[in-house]
Amino acid sequence: VKPVGESSVRRLSLYLRFLDDEEGRGRRTISSEALAALAGTTSAQVRKDLSQFGSFGIRGTGYDCAALRGRLREILGLEREWRVIIVGAGKIGAALAQYPGFGDRGFRVVGVYDADPAKIGSRWGQVRVQSPAKLATDVKRLDAQIAVLAVPAAVAQEMLGQVAKAGVRAVLNFAPIPLIAPRGVTVQSVNMAQELEALSYALAHAPAPATKSKRSRGTG
Amino acid sequence: VKPVGESSVRRLSLYLRFLDDEEGRGRRTISSEALAALAGTTSAQVRKDLSQFGSFGIRGTGYDCAALRGRLREILGLEREWRVIIVGAGKIGAALAQYPGFGDRGFRVVGVYDADPAKIGSRWGQVRVQSPAKLATDVKRLDAQIAVLAVPAAVAQEMLGQVAKAGVRAVLNFAPIPLIAPRGVTVQSVNMAQELEALSYALAHAPAPATKSKRSRGTG
């Protein structure tokens, strides 16, 4: 199976979400049209996304939900455990470690690191917070594949370099700064500050709402 | 001031982040080149982004950090309080309500809603969890401008419709589903499941790492 584009991978995630939902409701088959409507795309795009990984559809019947779901989980690498280290033992890291979707995807936290001496040694679920100085040896020792960066912007690129050098190849970055990914390392960023400021910007620059009509509210 | 593109707004957020950092270090002025390097763009783009809102730069000196920071906060709507309701009293909503960047931006949680009778009435900081049936009247009563949707995918579009109808014009969506924004409503989505699955996909499809060389690790 050859790697596909990022937008295609994001749609595969969406298809899987709907199959999870539909299976819960007892649905047996689903059409590319139904998947397309749910994911906000076209049925041609759905068929194209899925055909990259083999042929699943049955003409006139659509896709078998259970089979497609299993195949998507396999394609997305969800049928095995991934070992995760969290760098930055603050609130974002804690929230993520508790996020049910984290464990559901086989992401298991095996190490937590923080430069604050007051935090080192404290318990985080099954692990204890360690100094970042341990990263160089811990990544290999713990067989960690993924690092979550929940550190201040000023040190994020430096910490990315450290975890990459230690052998991590996939990073989820929560620092509000664009990072330059080292070669062979995939970095996904969640920038909550940008999302929040996009909302406050939109509100600050929205036209005054119509006061008479109940339905028309102006364009944003 | 006329509205600008979304990517421009996202860069303004980044510039502000760096100015926050630099001001902490006592820096007085910053060049468009320095801002560009930090935000991963070009100095021409920085000047273009900022010139939309007036002229701040002094030729040969760059931008005055404090003045530019103040202006960016104003442009991004951060100089006033925004009143926020959280729909879905689960872990994601709780993490967000505790996120320091939330309060720092003047985002104040004034209401929390959940359909689970076991949660209704329980305390969340200064507020008590209410039934979503109250949304229709609460948005106006509480003067809420922003809604955070932290509900299951299956009900997210329906809840978006309800908060929009009640008068909310800006929504931060954590449900793992693309939503159709009602007219005049800005929706920003954070899809953690997609970010995590993009990482596991990349790991599952990465070429085997080189074992001999310390520096070359193959392209991801």
Coordinates of C-alpha atoms in Angstrom, one line a residue:
Chain A
V1 CA 0.0 0.0 0.0
K2 CA 1.5 3.3 -1.0
P3 CA 1.1 6.4 1.0
V4 CA -1.7 8.7 0.0
G5 CA -2.3 12.5 0.4
E6 CA -3.0 14.1 3.8
S7 CA -6.6 15.2 2.8
S8 CA -7.4 11.7 1.7
V9 CA -6.2 10.3 5.1
R10 CA -8.4 12.9 6.9
R11 CA -11.4 11.7 4.9
L12 CA -10.6 8.1 5.8
S13 CA -10.8 9.2 9.5
L14 CA -14.2 10.7 8.8
Y15 CA -15.5 7.6 7.0
L16 CA -14.3 5.5 10.0
R17 CA -16.2 7.8 12.4
F18 CA -19.4 7.3 10.5
L19 CA -18.9 3.5 10.2
D20 CA -18.4 3.4 14.0
D21 CA -21.7 5.3 14.5
E22 CA -23.6 3.3 11.9
E23 CA -22.4 -0.1 13.2
G24 CA -23.7 1.0 16.7
R25 CA -27.1 1.4 15.0
G26 CA -26.9 -2.1 13.4
R27 CA -26.5 -1.0 9.8
R28 CA -25.0 -3.7 7.5
T29 CA -24.1 -1.8 4.3
I30 CA -23.5 1.8 3.3
S31 CA -23.4 3.4 -0.1
S32 CA -20.6 5.7 -1.3
E33 CA -23.3 8.4 -1.6
A34 CA -24.2 8.1 2.1
L35 CA -20.6 8.2 3.2
A36 CA -20.1 11.2 0.9
A37 CA -23.0 13.1 2.3
L38 CA -21.8 12.5 5.9
A39 CA -18.2 13.5 5.1
G40 CA -19.2 16.6 3.0
T41 CA -17.6 15.3 -0.2
T42 CA -18.7 13.5 -3.4
S43 CA -19.4 9.8 -3.9
A44 CA -16.7 9.8 -6.7
Q45 CA -14.2 11.1 -4.1
V46 CA -15.2 8.4 -1.6
R47 CA -14.8 5.7 -4.2
K48 CA -11.4 7.1 -5.2
D49 CA -10.2 7.3 -1.6
L50 CA -11.2 3.7 -0.9
S51 CA -10.1 2.2 -4.2
Q52 CA -6.5 3.2 -3.3
F53 CA -6.5 0.4 -0.8
G54 CA -8.3 -2.3 -2.8
S55 CA -11.8 -3.0 -3.9
F56 CA -14.5 -3.2 -1.2
G57 CA -17.7 -2.0 -2.8
I58 CA -20.4 -4.4 -4.2
R59 CA -22.2 -2.8 -7.1
G60 CA -25.8 -1.9 -6.1
T61 CA -25.2 -2.9 -2.5
G62 CA -22.5 -0.5 -1.4
Y63 CA -19.9 -1.3 1.2
D64 CA -20.1 -3.9 3.9
C65 CA -19.9 -1.8 7.1
A66 CA -18.0 -4.2 9.3
A67 CA -15.5 -5.2 6.6
L68 CA -14.8 -1.6 5.6
R69 CA -14.5 -0.5 9.2
G70 CA -12.0 -3.2 9.9
R71 CA -10.0 -2.3 6.7
L72 CA -10.0 1.4 7.6
R73 CA -8.8 0.7 11.1
E74 CA -6.0 -1.4 9.6
I75 CA -5.1 1.3 7.0
L76 CA -5.1 4.0 9.7
G77 CA -2.8 2.0 11.9
L78 CA -5.3 1.5 14.7
E79 CA -5.1 -2.2 15.0
R80 CA -1.9 -2.1 17.2
E81 CA -0.7 -0.2 20.2
W82 CA 1.3 3.0 19.8
R83 CA 3.5 4.1 22.7
V84 CA 3.4 7.8 23.5
I85 CA 5.5 10.1 25.5
I86 CA 4.1 13.5 26.7
V87 CA 6.6 16.4 26.9
G88 CA 5.2 19.1 29.2
A89 CA 3.2 18.0 32.2
G90 CA 0.7 20.8 32.1
K91 CA -3.1 21.0 31.7
I92 CA -3.1 20.3 28.0
G93 CA -1.0 17.2 28.4
A94 CA -3.2 16.1 31.2
A95 CA -6.4 16.7 29.2
L96 CA -5.0 14.7 26.3
A97 CA -3.9 11.8 28.4
Q98 CA -7.5 11.6 29.8
Y99 CA -9.1 12.0 26.4
P100 CA -11.1 8.8 25.8
G101 CA -10.3 8.9 22.0
F102 CA -6.6 8.6 22.9
G103 CA -6.8 5.2 24.5
D104 CA -9.5 4.0 22.1
R105 CA -7.0 4.4 19.3
G106 CA -4.4 2.3 21.1
F107 CA -2.3 5.3 22.1
R108 CA -0.8 4.4 25.5
V109 CA 1.1 7.0 27.5
V110 CA 4.4 5.4 28.6
G111 CA 6.3 8.5 29.8
V112 CA 5.8 12.1 30.8
Y113 CA 8.5 14.8 30.9
D114 CA 8.8 18.2 32.4
A115 CA 11.7 20.6 33.1
D116 CA 10.0 21.9 36.3
P117 CA 11.7 20.3 39.3
A118 CA 8.5 20.7 41.3
K119 CA 6.8 18.3 38.8
I120 CA 9.5 15.7 38.4
G121 CA 8.6 12.6 40.4
S122 CA 4.9 13.3 40.6
R123 CA 2.5 10.6 39.4
W124 CA 0.6 10.7 36.1
G125 CA -1.6 7.7 36.0
Q126 CA 0.7 4.7 35.6
V127 CA 3.9 6.8 35.1
R128 CA 6.0 9.3 37.0
V129 CA 7.1 12.7 35.5
Q130 CA 10.8 12.6 34.5
S131 CA 13.3 15.2 33.5
P132 CA 13.6 15.9 29.7
A133 CA 17.3 14.9 30.1
K134 CA 16.0 11.3 30.1
L135 CA 14.5 11.6 26.7
A136 CA 17.7 10.7 24.9
T137 CA 17.7 7.2 26.4
D138 CA 14.0 6.7 27.3
V139 CA 12.5 6.8 23.8
K140 CA 14.4 3.6 22.9
R141 CA 14.0 2.0 26.3
L142 CA 10.3 2.6 26.3
D143 CA 9.9 1.8 22.6
A144 CA 7.9 5.1 22.2
Q145 CA 6.8 6.0 18.6
I146 CA 4.8 9.2 19.3
A147 CA 5.6 12.3 21.2
V148 CA 3.1 14.9 22.3
L149 CA 4.6 18.4 22.7
A150 CA 2.7 20.4 25.2
V151 CA 5.5 22.9 26.0
P152 CA 5.8 26.7 25.7
A153 CA 6.3 28.0 22.1
A154 CA 9.8 29.2 22.9
V155 CA 11.2 25.7 23.5
A156 CA 9.0 23.7 21.1
Q157 CA 11.4 23.5 18.2
E158 CA 14.2 22.5 20.5
M159 CA 12.2 19.8 22.1
L160 CA 11.1 18.5 18.7
G161 CA 14.7 18.2 17.8
Q162 CA 15.4 16.3 21.0
V163 CA 12.6 13.7 20.6
A164 CA 13.4 13.3 16.9
K165 CA 17.0 12.6 17.7
A166 CA 16.0 10.1 20.3
G167 CA 14.0 8.2 17.6
V168 CA 10.4 9.5 17.7
R169 CA 8.9 9.7 14.2
A170 CA 5.4 11.1 14.9
V171 CA 4.7 14.3 16.9
L172 CA 1.5 16.0 18.0
N173 CA 2.3 19.6 18.7
F174 CA 0.2 21.8 20.9
A175 CA 2.7 24.7 21.1
P176 CA 1.3 27.7 19.4
I177 CA 4.1 27.9 16.8
P178 CA 4.7 26.4 13.4
L179 CA 7.5 23.8 13.7
I180 CA 10.0 22.6 11.1
A181 CA 9.7 18.8 11.0
P182 CA 13.0 17.0 10.9
R183 CA 13.4 14.6 8.0
G184 CA 11.4 11.4 8.4
V185 CA 9.3 12.9 11.2
T186 CA 5.5 13.6 10.8
V187 CA 4.3 16.6 12.8
Q188 CA 0.6 17.4 13.3
S189 CA -0.3 20.6 15.1
V190 CA -3.3 21.7 17.1
N191 CA -3.2 25.4 17.7
M192 CA -6.0 26.2 20.1
A193 CA -4.9 29.9 20.3
Q194 CA -5.4 30.4 16.6
E195 CA -8.9 28.7 16.7
L196 CA -10.0 30.9 19.5
E197 CA -8.6 34.1 17.9
A198 CA -10.2 33.3 14.6
L199 CA -13.6 33.3 16.5
S200 CA -12.9 36.5 18.4
Y201 CA -11.7 38.1 15.1
A202 CA -14.9 37.0 13.4
L203 CA -17.1 38.4 16.2
A204 CA -15.1 41.7 16.4
H205 CA -15.5 42.2 12.6
A206 CA -19.0 40.8 12.1
P207 CA -21.6 43.2 10.7
A208 CA -24.2 44.3 13.2
P209 CA -27.0 41.7 13.4
A210 CA -30.3 42.5 11.9
T211 CA -32.7 43.5 14.7
K212 CA -36.1 43.1 13.0
S213 CA -36.0 39.8 11.2
K214 CA -35.8 36.6 13.3
R215 CA -34.3 34.5 10.5
S216 CA -31.9 36.7 8.6
R217 CA -28.7 37.4 10.6
G218 CA -26.3 38.9 8.1
T219 CA -23.4 37.2 6.6
G220 CA -20.3 36.6 8.7
Chain B
V1 CA -11.3 47.9 8.9
K2 CA -12.6 45.4 6.4
P3 CA -12.5 41.6 7.1
V4 CA -9.4 39.8 5.8
G5 CA -8.8 36.1 4.8
E6 CA -8.6 33.3 7.3
S7 CA -5.0 32.5 6.6
S8 CA -4.1 36.1 7.3
V9 CA -6.0 36.0 10.6
R10 CA -4.1 32.9 11.5
R11 CA -0.8 34.6 10.8
L12 CA -1.8 37.6 12.9
S13 CA -2.3 35.2 15.8
L14 CA 1.2 33.9 15.3
Y15 CA 2.7 37.4 15.2
L16 CA 0.9 38.2 18.4
R17 CA 2.3 35.1 20.0
F18 CA 5.9 36.1 19.2
L19 CA 5.3 39.7 20.3
D20 CA 4.0 38.3 23.7
D21 CA 7.2 36.3 24.0
E22 CA 9.6 39.1 22.8
E23 CA 8.0 41.6 25.1
G24 CA 8.6 39.3 28.0
R25 CA 12.3 39.4 27.1
G26 CA 12.3 43.2 27.0
R27 CA 12.6 43.6 23.2
R28 CA 11.5 47.1 22.0
T29 CA 11.3 46.7 18.2
I30 CA 11.0 43.9 15.7
S31 CA 11.6 43.7 11.9
S32 CA 9.3 42.2 9.4
E33 CA 12.1 39.8 8.6
A34 CA 12.3 38.5 12.2
L35 CA 8.5 38.1 12.4
A36 CA 8.5 36.3 9.1
A37 CA 11.2 33.9 10.2
L38 CA 9.3 33.1 13.4
A39 CA 6.0 32.6 11.6
G40 CA 7.4 30.6 8.7
T41 CA 6.5 33.2 6.0
T42 CA 8.1 36.0 4.0
S43 CA 8.7 39.6 5.2
A44 CA 6.6 40.8 2.2
Q45 CA 3.7 38.7 3.6
V46 CA 4.2 40.1 7.1
R47 CA 4.1 43.7 5.7
K48 CA 1.0 42.9 3.6
D49 CA -0.8 41.3 6.5
L50 CA -0.1 44.3 8.8
S51 CA -0.7 47.0 6.2
Q52 CA -4.3 46.0 5.9
F53 CA -4.8 47.5 9.3
G54 CA -2.8 50.7 8.9
S55 CA 0.8 51.6 8.9
F56 CA 2.9 50.6 12.0
G57 CA 6.4 50.1 10.6
I58 CA 9.2 52.6 10.9
R59 CA 11.6 52.3 7.9
G60 CA 15.0 51.0 9.2
T61 CA 13.7 50.4 12.7
G62 CA 10.9 47.9 12.2
Y63 CA 7.8 47.7 14.3
D64 CA 7.4 49.0 17.9
C65 CA 6.7 45.7 19.8
A66 CA 4.3 47.2 22.4
A67 CA 2.3 49.3 19.8
L68 CA 2.0 46.4 17.4
R69 CA 1.0 44.0 20.1
G70 CA -1.7 46.3 21.3
R71 CA -3.0 46.8 17.8
L72 CA -3.0 43.1 17.1
R73 CA -4.9 42.4 20.3
E74 CA -7.5 45.0 19.2
I75 CA -7.7 43.6 15.7
L76 CA -8.2 40.1 16.9
G77 CA -10.9 41.2 19.3
L78 CA -8.9 40.3 22.5
E79 CA -9.5 43.7 24.3
R80 CA -12.9 42.8 25.5
E81 CA -14.6 39.9 27.3
W82 CA -16.4 37.2 25.3
R83 CA -19.0 35.2 27.0
V84 CA -18.9 31.5 26.2
I85 CA -21.3 28.6 26.7
I86 CA -20.1 25.0 26.7
V87 CA -22.4 22.4 25.2
G88 CA -21.4 18.9 26.4
A89 CA -20.1 18.6 30.0
G90 CA -17.5 15.9 29.3
K91 CA -13.7 15.8 29.5
I92 CA -13.0 17.9 26.4
G93 CA -15.3 20.7 27.7
A94 CA -13.7 20.5 31.1
A95 CA -10.1 20.6 29.7
L96 CA -11.0 23.6 27.6
A97 CA -12.6 25.5 30.5
Q98 CA -9.4 25.0 32.4
Y99 CA -7.1 25.9 29.5
P100 CA -5.2 29.1 30.6
G101 CA -5.2 30.5 27.1
F102 CA -9.0 30.5 27.3
G103 CA -9.3 33.0 30.1
D104 CA -6.2 34.9 28.9
R105 CA -8.1 35.8 25.8
G106 CA -11.1 37.2 27.7
F107 CA -13.2 34.0 27.1
R108 CA -15.4 33.6 30.1
V109 CA -17.5 30.5 30.6
V110 CA -21.1 31.6 31.6
G111 CA -23.0 28.4 31.0
V112 CA -22.6 24.7 30.6
Y113 CA -25.2 22.3 29.1
D114 CA -25.6 18.6 29.0
A115 CA -28.4 16.2 28.1
D116 CA -27.4 13.7 30.8
P117 CA -29.7 14.1 33.8
A118 CA -26.9 12.8 36.0
K119 CA -24.8 15.8 35.1
I120 CA -27.5 18.5 35.3
G121 CA -27.2 20.5 38.4
S122 CA -23.5 19.7 39.1
R123 CA -21.0 22.5 39.6
W124 CA -18.5 23.6 36.9
G125 CA -16.4 26.3 38.4
Q126 CA -18.8 29.3 38.8
V127 CA -21.8 27.7 37.0
R128 CA -24.1 24.8 37.2
V129 CA -24.7 22.3 34.3
Q130 CA -28.1 22.9 32.7
S131 CA -30.4 21.1 30.3
P132 CA -29.9 22.0 26.6
A133 CA -33.6 22.9 26.7
K134 CA -32.5 26.1 28.4
L135 CA -30.3 27.2 25.5
A136 CA -33.1 28.9 23.6
T137 CA -33.5 31.5 26.3
D138 CA -30.1 31.3 28.1
V139 CA -28.0 32.6 25.2
K140 CA -29.8 36.0 25.2
R141 CA -30.2 36.1 29.0
L142 CA -26.4 35.4 29.5
D143 CA -25.4 37.5 26.6
A144 CA -23.3 34.6 25.2
Q145 CA -21.5 35.2 21.9
I146 CA -19.5 31.9 21.6
A147 CA -20.5 28.3 22.0
V148 CA -18.2 25.4 22.4
L149 CA -19.6 22.1 21.0
A150 CA -18.1 19.2 22.8
V151 CA -20.9 16.7 22.0
P152 CA -21.1 13.4 20.1
A153 CA -20.8 13.6 16.4
A154 CA -24.4 12.3 15.9
V155 CA -25.9 15.4 17.6
A156 CA -23.4 18.1 16.7
Q157 CA -25.2 19.5 13.6
E158 CA -28.5 19.6 15.6
M159 CA -26.9 21.4 18.6
L160 CA -25.2 23.9 16.2
G161 CA -28.6 24.7 14.8
Q162 CA -30.0 25.2 18.3
V163 CA -27.2 27.6 19.5
A164 CA -27.3 29.5 16.2
K165 CA -31.1 29.9 16.5
A166 CA -30.6 31.1 20.0
G167 CA -28.3 33.9 18.8
V168 CA -24.7 32.5 19.0
R169 CA -22.5 33.7 16.1
A170 CA -19.2 31.9 16.8
V171 CA -18.7 28.2 17.5
L172 CA -15.7 26.1 18.4
N173 CA -16.5 22.5 17.4
F174 CA -14.8 19.5 18.9
A175 CA -17.2 16.9 17.5
P176 CA -15.3 14.7 15.0
I177 CA -17.6 15.7 12.1
P178 CA -17.6 18.5 9.5
L179 CA -20.5 20.9 10.3
I180 CA -22.5 23.1 7.9
A181 CA -22.4 26.6 9.4
P182 CA -25.7 28.4 9.4
R183 CA -25.6 31.8 7.7
G184 CA -23.8 34.5 9.7
V185 CA -22.2 31.9 12.0
T186 CA -18.4 31.2 12.1
V187 CA -17.4 27.7 13.0
Q188 CA -13.9 26.6 13.8
S189 CA -13.3 22.9 14.3
V190 CA -10.7 21.0 16.2
N191 CA -10.7 17.3 15.2
M192 CA -8.4 15.5 17.6
A193 CA -9.3 12.1 16.1
Q194 CA -8.1 13.2 12.7
E195 CA -4.8 14.5 14.1
L196 CA -4.1 11.3 16.0
E197 CA -5.1 9.1 13.0
A198 CA -2.9 11.1 10.7
L199 CA 0.0 10.2 13.0
S200 CA -0.8 6.5 13.3
Y201 CA -1.3 6.4 9.5
A202 CA 2.1 8.0 8.9
L203 CA 3.7 5.5 11.4
A204 CA 2.0 2.5 9.9
H205 CA 3.1 3.5 6.4
A206 CA 6.6 4.8 7.1
P207 CA 9.5 3.2 5.4
A208 CA 11.6 1.0 7.7
P209 CA 14.1 3.3 9.4
A210 CA 17.8 3.1 8.3
T211 CA 19.7 1.1 10.9
K212 CA 23.3 2.1 10.1
S213 CA 23.3 5.9 9.7
K214 CA 22.6 8.0 12.8
R215 CA 21.5 11.0 10.7
S216 CA 19.5 9.7 7.8
R217 CA 16.2 8.3 8.9
G218 CA 14.3 8.0 5.5
T219 CA 11.5 10.3 4.4
G220 CA 8.1 9.9 6.1

